PDB file of C-alpha atoms in Angstrom:
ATOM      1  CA  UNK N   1     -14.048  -2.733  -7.220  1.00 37.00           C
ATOM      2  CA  UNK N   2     -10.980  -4.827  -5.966  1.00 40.00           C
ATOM      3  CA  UNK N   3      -7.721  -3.341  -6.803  1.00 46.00           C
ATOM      4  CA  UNK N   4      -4.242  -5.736  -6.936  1.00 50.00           C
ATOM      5  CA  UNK N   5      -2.983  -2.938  -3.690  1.00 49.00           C
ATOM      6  CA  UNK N   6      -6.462  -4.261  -2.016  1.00 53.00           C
ATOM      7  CA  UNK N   7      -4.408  -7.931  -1.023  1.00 64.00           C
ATOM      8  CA  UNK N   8      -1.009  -5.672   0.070  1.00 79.00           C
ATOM      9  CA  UNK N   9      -2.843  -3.577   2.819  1.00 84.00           C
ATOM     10  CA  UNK N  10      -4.211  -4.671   5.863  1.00 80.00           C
ATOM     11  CA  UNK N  11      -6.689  -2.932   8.202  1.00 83.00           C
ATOM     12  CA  UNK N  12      -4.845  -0.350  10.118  1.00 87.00           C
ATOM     13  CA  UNK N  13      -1.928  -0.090   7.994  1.00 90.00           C
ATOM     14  CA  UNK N  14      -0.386   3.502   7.876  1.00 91.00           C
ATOM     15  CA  UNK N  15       2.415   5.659   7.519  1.00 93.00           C
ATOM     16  CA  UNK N  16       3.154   8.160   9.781  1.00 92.00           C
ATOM     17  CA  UNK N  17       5.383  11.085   8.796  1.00 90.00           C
ATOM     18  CA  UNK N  18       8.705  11.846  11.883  1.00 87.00           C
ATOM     19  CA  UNK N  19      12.163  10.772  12.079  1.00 87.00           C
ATOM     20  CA  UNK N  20      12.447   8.383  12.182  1.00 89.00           C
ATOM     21  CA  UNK N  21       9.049   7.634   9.466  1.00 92.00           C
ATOM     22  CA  UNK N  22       7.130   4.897  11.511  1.00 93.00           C
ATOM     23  CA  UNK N  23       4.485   2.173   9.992  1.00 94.00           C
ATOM     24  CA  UNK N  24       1.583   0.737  11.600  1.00 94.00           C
ATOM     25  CA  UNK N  25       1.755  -2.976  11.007  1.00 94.00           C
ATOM     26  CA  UNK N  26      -0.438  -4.976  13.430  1.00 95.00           C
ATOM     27  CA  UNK N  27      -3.728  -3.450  15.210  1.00 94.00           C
ATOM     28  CA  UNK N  28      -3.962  -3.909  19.298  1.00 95.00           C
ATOM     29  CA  UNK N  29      -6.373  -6.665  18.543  1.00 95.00           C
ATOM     30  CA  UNK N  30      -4.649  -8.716  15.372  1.00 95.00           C
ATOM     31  CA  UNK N  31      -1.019  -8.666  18.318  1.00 96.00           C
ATOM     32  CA  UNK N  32      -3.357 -10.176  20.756  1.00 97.00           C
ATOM     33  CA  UNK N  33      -4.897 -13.076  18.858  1.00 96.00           C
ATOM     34  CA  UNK N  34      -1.259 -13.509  17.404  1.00 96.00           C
ATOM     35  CA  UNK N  35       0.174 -14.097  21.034  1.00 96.00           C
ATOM     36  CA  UNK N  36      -2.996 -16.245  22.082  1.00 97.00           C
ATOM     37  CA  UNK N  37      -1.999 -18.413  18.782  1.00 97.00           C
ATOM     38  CA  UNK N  38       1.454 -18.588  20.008  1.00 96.00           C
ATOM     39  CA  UNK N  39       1.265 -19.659  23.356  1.00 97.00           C
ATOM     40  CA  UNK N  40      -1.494 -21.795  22.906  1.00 97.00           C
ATOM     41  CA  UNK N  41       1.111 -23.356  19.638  1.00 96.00           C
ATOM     42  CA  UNK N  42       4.060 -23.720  22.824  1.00 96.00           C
ATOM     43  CA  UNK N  43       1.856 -24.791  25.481  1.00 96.00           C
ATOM     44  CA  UNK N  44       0.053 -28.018  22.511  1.00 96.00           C
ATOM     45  CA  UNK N  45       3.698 -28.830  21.913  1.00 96.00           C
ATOM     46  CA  UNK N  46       5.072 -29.043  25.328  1.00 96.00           C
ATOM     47  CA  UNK N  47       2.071 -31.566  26.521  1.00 96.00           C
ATOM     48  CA  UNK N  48       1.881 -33.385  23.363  1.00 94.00           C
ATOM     49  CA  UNK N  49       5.357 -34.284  23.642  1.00 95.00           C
ATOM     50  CA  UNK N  50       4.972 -35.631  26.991  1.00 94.00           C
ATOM     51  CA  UNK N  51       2.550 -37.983  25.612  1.00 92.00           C
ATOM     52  CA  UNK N  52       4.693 -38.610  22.526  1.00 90.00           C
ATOM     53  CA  UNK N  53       7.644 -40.396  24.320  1.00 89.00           C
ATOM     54  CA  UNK N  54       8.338 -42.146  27.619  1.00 90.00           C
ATOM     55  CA  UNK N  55      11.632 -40.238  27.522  1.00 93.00           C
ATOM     56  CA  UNK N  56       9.099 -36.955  27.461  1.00 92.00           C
ATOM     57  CA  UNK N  57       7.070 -37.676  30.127  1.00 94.00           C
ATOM     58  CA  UNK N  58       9.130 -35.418  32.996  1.00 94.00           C
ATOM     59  CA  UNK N  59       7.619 -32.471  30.897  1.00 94.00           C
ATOM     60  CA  UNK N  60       3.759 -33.413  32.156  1.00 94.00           C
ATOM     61  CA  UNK N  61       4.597 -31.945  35.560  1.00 94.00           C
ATOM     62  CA  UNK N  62       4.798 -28.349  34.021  1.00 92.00           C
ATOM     63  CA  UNK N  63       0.727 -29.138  33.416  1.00 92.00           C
ATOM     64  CA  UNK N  64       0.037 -31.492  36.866  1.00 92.00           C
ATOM     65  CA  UNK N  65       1.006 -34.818  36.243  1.00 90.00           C
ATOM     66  CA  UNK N  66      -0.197 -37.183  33.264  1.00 87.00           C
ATOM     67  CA  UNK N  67      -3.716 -37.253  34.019  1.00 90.00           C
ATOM     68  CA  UNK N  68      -4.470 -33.601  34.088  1.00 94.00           C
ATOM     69  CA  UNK N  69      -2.039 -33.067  30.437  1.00 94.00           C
ATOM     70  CA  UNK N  70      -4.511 -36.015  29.094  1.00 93.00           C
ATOM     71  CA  UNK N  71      -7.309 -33.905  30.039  1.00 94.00           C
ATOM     72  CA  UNK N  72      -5.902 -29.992  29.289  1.00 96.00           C
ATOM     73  CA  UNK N  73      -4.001 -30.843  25.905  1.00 96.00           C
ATOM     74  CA  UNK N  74      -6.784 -31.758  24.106  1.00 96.00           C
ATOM     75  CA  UNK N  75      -8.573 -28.293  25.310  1.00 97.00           C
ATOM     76  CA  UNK N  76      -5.607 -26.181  24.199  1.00 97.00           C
ATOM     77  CA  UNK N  77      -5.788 -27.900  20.698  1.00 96.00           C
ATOM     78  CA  UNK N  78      -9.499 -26.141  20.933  1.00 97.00           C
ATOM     79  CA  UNK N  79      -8.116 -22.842  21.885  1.00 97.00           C
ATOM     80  CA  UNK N  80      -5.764 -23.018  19.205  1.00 97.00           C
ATOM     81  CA  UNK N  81      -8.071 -23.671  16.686  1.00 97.00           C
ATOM     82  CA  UNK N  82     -10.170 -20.789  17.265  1.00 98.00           C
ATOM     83  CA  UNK N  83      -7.653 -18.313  17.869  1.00 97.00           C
ATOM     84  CA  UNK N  84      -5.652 -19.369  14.265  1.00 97.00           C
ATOM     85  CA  UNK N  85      -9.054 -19.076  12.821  1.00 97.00           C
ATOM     86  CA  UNK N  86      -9.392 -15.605  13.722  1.00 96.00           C
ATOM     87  CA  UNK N  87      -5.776 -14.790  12.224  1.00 96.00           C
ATOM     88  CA  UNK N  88      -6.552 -16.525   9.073  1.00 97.00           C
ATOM     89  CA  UNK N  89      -9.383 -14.292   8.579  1.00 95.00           C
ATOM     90  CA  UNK N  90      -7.624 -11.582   9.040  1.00 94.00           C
ATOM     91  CA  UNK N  91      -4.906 -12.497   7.279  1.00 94.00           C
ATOM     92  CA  UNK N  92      -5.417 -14.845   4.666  1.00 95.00           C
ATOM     93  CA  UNK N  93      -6.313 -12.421   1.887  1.00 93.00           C
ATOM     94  CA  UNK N  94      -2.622 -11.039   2.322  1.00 94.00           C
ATOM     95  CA  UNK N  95      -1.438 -14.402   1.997  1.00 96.00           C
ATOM     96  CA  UNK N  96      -2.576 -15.025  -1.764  1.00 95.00           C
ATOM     97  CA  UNK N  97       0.471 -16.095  -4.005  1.00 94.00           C
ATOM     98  CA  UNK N  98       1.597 -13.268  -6.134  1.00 93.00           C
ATOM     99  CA  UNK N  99       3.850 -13.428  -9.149  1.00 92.00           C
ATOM    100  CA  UNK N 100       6.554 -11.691  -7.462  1.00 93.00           C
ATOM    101  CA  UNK N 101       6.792 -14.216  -4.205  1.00 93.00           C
ATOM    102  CA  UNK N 102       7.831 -16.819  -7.409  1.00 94.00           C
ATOM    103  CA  UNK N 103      10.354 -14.865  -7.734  1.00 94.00           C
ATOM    104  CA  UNK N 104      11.584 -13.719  -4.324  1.00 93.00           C
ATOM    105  CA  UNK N 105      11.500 -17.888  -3.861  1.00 93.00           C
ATOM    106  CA  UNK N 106      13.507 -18.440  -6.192  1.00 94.00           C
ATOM    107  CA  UNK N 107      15.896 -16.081  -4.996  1.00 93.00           C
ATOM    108  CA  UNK N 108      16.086 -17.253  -1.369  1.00 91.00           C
ATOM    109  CA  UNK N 109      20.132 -17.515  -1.955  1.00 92.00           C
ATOM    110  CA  UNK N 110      20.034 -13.421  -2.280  1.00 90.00           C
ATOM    111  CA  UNK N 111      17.381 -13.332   0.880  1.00 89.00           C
ATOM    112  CA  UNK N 112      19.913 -15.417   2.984  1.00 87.00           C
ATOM    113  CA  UNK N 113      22.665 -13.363   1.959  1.00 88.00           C
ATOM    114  CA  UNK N 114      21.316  -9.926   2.562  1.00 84.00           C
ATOM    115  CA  UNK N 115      21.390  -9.373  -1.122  1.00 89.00           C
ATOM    116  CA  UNK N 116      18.038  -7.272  -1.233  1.00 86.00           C
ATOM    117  CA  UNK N 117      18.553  -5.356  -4.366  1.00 86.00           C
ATOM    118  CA  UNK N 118      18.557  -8.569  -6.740  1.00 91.00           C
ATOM    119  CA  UNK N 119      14.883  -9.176  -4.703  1.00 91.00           C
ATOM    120  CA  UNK N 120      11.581  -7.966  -6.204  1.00 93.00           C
ATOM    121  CA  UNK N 121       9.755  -5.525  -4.375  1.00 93.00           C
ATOM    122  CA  UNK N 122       7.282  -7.943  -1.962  1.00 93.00           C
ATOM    123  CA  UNK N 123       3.808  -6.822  -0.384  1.00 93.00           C
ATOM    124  CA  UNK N 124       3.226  -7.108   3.615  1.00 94.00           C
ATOM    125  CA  UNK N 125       4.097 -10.459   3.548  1.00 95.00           C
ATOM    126  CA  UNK N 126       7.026 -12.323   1.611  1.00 94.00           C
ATOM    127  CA  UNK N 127       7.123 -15.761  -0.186  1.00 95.00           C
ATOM    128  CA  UNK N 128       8.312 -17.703   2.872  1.00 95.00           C
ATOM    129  CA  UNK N 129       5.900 -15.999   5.168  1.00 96.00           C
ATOM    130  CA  UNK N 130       2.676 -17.038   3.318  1.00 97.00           C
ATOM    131  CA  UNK N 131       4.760 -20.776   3.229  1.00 96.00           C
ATOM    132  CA  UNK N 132       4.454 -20.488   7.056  1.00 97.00           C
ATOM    133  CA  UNK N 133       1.000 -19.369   6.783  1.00 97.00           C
ATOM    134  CA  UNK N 134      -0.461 -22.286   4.694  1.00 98.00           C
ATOM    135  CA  UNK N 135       0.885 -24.890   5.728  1.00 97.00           C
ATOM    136  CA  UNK N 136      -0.207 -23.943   9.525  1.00 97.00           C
ATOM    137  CA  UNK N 137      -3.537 -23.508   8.211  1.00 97.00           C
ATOM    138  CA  UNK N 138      -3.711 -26.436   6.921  1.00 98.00           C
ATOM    139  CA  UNK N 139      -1.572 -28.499   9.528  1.00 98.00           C
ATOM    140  CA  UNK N 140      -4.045 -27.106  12.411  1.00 97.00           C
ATOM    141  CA  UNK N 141      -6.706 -28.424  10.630  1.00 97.00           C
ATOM    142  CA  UNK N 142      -5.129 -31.885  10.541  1.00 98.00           C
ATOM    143  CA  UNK N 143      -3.983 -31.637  13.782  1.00 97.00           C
ATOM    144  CA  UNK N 144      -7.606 -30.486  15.362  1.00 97.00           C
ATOM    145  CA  UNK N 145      -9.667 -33.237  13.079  1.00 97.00           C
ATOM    146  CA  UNK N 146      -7.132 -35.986  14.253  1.00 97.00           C
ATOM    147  CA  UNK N 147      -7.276 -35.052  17.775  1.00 96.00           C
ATOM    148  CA  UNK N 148     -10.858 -34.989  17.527  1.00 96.00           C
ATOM    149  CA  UNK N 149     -10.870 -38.944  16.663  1.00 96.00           C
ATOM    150  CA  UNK N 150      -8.702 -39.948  19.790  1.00 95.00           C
ATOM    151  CA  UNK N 151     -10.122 -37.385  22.341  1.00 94.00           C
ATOM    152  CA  UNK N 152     -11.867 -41.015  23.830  1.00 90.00           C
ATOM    153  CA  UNK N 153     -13.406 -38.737  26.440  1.00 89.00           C
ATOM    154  CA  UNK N 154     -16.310 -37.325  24.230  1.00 90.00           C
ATOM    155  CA  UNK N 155     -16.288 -39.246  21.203  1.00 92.00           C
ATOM    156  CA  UNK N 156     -15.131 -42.384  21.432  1.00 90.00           C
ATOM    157  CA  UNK N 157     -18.353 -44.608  20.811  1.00 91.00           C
ATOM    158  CA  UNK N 158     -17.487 -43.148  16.875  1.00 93.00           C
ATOM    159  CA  UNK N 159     -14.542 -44.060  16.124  1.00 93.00           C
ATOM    160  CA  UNK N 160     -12.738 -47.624  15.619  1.00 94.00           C
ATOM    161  CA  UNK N 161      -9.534 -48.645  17.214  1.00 94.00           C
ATOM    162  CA  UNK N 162      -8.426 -49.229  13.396  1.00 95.00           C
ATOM    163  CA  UNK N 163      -9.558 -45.199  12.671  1.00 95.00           C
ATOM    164  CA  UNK N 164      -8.231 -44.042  16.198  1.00 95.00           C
ATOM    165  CA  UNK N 165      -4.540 -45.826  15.357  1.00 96.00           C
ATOM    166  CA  UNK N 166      -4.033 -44.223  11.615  1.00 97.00           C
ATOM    167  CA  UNK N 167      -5.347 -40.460  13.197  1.00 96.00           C
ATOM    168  CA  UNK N 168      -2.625 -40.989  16.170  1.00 95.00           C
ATOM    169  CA  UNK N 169       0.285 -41.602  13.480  1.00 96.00           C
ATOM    170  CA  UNK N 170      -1.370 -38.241  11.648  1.00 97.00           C
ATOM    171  CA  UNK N 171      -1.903 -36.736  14.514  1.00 97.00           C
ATOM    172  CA  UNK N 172       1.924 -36.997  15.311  1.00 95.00           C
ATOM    173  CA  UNK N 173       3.431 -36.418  11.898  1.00 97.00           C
ATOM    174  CA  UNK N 174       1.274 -33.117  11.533  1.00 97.00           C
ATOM    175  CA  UNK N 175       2.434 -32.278  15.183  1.00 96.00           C
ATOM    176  CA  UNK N 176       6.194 -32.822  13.946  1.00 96.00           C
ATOM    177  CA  UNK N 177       5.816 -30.614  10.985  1.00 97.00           C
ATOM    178  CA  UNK N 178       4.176 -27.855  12.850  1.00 97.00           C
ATOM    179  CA  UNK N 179       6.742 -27.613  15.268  1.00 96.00           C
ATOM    180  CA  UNK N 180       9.427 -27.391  12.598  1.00 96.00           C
ATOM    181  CA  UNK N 181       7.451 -24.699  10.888  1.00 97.00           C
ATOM    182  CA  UNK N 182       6.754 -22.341  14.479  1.00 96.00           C
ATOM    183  CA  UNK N 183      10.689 -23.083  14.857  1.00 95.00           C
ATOM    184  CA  UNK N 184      11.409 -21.661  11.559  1.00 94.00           C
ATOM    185  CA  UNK N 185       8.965 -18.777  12.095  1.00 94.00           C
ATOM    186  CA  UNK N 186      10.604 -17.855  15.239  1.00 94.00           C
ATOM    187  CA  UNK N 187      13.814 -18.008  13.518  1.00 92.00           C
ATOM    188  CA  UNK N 188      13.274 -16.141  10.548  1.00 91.00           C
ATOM    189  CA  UNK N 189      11.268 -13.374  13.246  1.00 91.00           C
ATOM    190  CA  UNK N 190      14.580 -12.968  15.202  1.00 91.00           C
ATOM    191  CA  UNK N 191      17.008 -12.955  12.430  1.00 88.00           C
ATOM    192  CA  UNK N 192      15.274 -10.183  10.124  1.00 88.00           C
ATOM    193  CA  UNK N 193      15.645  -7.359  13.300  1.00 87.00           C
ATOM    194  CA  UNK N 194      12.905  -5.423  13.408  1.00 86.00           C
ATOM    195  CA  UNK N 195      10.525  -7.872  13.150  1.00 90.00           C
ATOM    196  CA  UNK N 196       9.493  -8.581  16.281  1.00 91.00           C
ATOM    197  CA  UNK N 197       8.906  -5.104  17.184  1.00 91.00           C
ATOM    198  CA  UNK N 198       6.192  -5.028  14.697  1.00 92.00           C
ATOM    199  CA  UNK N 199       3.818  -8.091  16.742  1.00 92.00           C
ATOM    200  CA  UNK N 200       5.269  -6.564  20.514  1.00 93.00           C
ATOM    201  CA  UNK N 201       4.145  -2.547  19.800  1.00 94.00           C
ATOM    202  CA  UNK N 202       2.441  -2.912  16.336  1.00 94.00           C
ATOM    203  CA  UNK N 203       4.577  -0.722  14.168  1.00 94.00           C
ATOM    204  CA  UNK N 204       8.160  -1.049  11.935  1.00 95.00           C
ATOM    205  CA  UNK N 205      10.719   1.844  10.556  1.00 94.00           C
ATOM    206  CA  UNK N 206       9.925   3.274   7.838  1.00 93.00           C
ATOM    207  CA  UNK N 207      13.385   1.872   6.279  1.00 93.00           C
ATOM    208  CA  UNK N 208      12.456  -1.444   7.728  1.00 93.00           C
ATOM    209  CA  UNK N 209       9.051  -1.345   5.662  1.00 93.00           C
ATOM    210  CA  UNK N 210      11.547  -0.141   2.494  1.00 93.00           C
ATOM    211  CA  UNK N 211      14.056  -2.786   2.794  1.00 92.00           C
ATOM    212  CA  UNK N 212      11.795  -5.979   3.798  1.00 93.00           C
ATOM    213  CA  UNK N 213       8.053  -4.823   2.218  1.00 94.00           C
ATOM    214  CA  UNK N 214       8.852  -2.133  -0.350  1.00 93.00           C
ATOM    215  CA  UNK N 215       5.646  -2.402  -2.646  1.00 94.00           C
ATOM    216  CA  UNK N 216       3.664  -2.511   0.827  1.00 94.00           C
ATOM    217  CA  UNK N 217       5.114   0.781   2.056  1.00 93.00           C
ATOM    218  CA  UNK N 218       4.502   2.281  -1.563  1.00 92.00           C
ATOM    219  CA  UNK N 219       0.776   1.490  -1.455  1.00 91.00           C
ATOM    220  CA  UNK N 220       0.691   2.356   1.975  1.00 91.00           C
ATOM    221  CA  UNK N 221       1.973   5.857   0.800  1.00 90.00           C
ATOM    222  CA  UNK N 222       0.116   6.279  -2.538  1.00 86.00           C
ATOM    223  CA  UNK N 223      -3.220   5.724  -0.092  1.00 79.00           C
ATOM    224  CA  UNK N 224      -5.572   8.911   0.358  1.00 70.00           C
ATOM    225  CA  UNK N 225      -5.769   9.869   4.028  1.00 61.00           C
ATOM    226  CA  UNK N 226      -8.035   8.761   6.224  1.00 55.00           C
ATOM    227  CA  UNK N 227      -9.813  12.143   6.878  1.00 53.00           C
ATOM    228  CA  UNK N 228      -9.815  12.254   2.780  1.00 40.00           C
ATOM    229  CA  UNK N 229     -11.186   8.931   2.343  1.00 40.00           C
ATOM    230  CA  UNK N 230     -14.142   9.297   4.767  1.00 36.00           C
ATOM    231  CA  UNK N 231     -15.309  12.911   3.455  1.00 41.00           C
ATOM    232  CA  UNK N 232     -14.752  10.694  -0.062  1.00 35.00           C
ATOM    233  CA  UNK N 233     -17.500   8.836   1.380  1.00 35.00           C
ATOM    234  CA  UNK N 234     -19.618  11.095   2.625  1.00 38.00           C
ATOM    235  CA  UNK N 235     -19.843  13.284  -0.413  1.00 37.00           C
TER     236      UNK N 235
END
């Protein structure tokens, strides 16, 4: 049966005991298909902006000219696709809305200031990370069905001009807003310290884990070992 702590833990979370106390955040495989989302997210923007602006072009010769950035952008939109698909199924069950995020939201003043002990205690992932979470989801699925209509090279004996013109002005807008959101990600991932340890060598501070993602660390503590769990399951 499904327990509230089920949503706060991911796979490979643990606590190990030293000084200092460390906490394994990401698995070898979740960092990887992070960094593959990433890149992929820089590499769509850079092309797509060449295409977006006259003013933008000079940044097609990082890809080859304008012909080959027509033909590769549209292929790392796939790439992307994929690769956020396999972190939203990894991730999207720590990403449901919890009371407390309400809260923490509402408090962003205190978060801004450093003023952590007016903040309720928040699972692996805070209010404005899940923010960042959904609205990629839901931007990269924009952004891929839009692209699909005005990728002319494979299907463009089914779609109008008329249907072609309003997915280019999506296309763009969605483009815009996903930028701003990676920009704030990266932002928010440099100013907490700390943080981008944990997607670089998998694992935070113990304190870190306390101060950021209290009621995370707690379940993550109040969790039978591992070597319990599986004689548990054997018996």
């Amino acid at each position: 049966m499904s327990t509230d702590s089920d949503y706060d833990v991911g796979k490979g979370d643990s606590v190990h005991p030293g000084k200092p106390v460390t906490v394994d955040r990401y698995t070898g495989g979740a960092r990887i298909n992070h960094w593959i989302t990433a890149v992929s997210l820089v590499l769509l923007a850079l092309s797509g902006l060449s295409l977006f602006h006259p003013r933008l072009f000079f940044l097609s010769a990082l890809f080859g000219g304008g012909q080959l950035v027509r033909a590769i952008h549209p292929w790392i939109g796939v790439v992307l696709f994929f690769s956020f698909l396999g972190l939203f199924f990894r991730f999207w069950k720590l990403n449901l809305w919890k009371r407390e995020d309400g809260t923490w939201l509402a408090r962003v003043r205190d978060v801004l200031t450093a003023h952590d002990e007016r903040l309720p205690e928040i699972g692996k992932y805070n209010a404005g990370q899940k923010l960042v979470f959904w609205s990629m989801s839901v931007l990269i699925v924009v952004l891929i069905t839009s692209g699909v209509v005005i990728w002319d090279q494979y299907f463009a004996a089914y779609t109008t001009i008329e249907q072609k013109r309003w997915a280019l002005l999506v296309h763009s807008v969605a483009a815009i807003l996903a930028i701003s959101v990676w920009i704030t990600h990266v932002y928010a991932a440099i100013w907490v310290r700390g943080t981008i340890r944990a997607m670089t060598r998998g694992y935070v501070t113990g304190g870190w884990a306390w101060r950021y993602h209290r009621k995370w660390l707690r379940e993550l503590v109040a969790r039978p070992p591992a070597k319990d769990t599986k004689k548990t399951a054997a018996e």
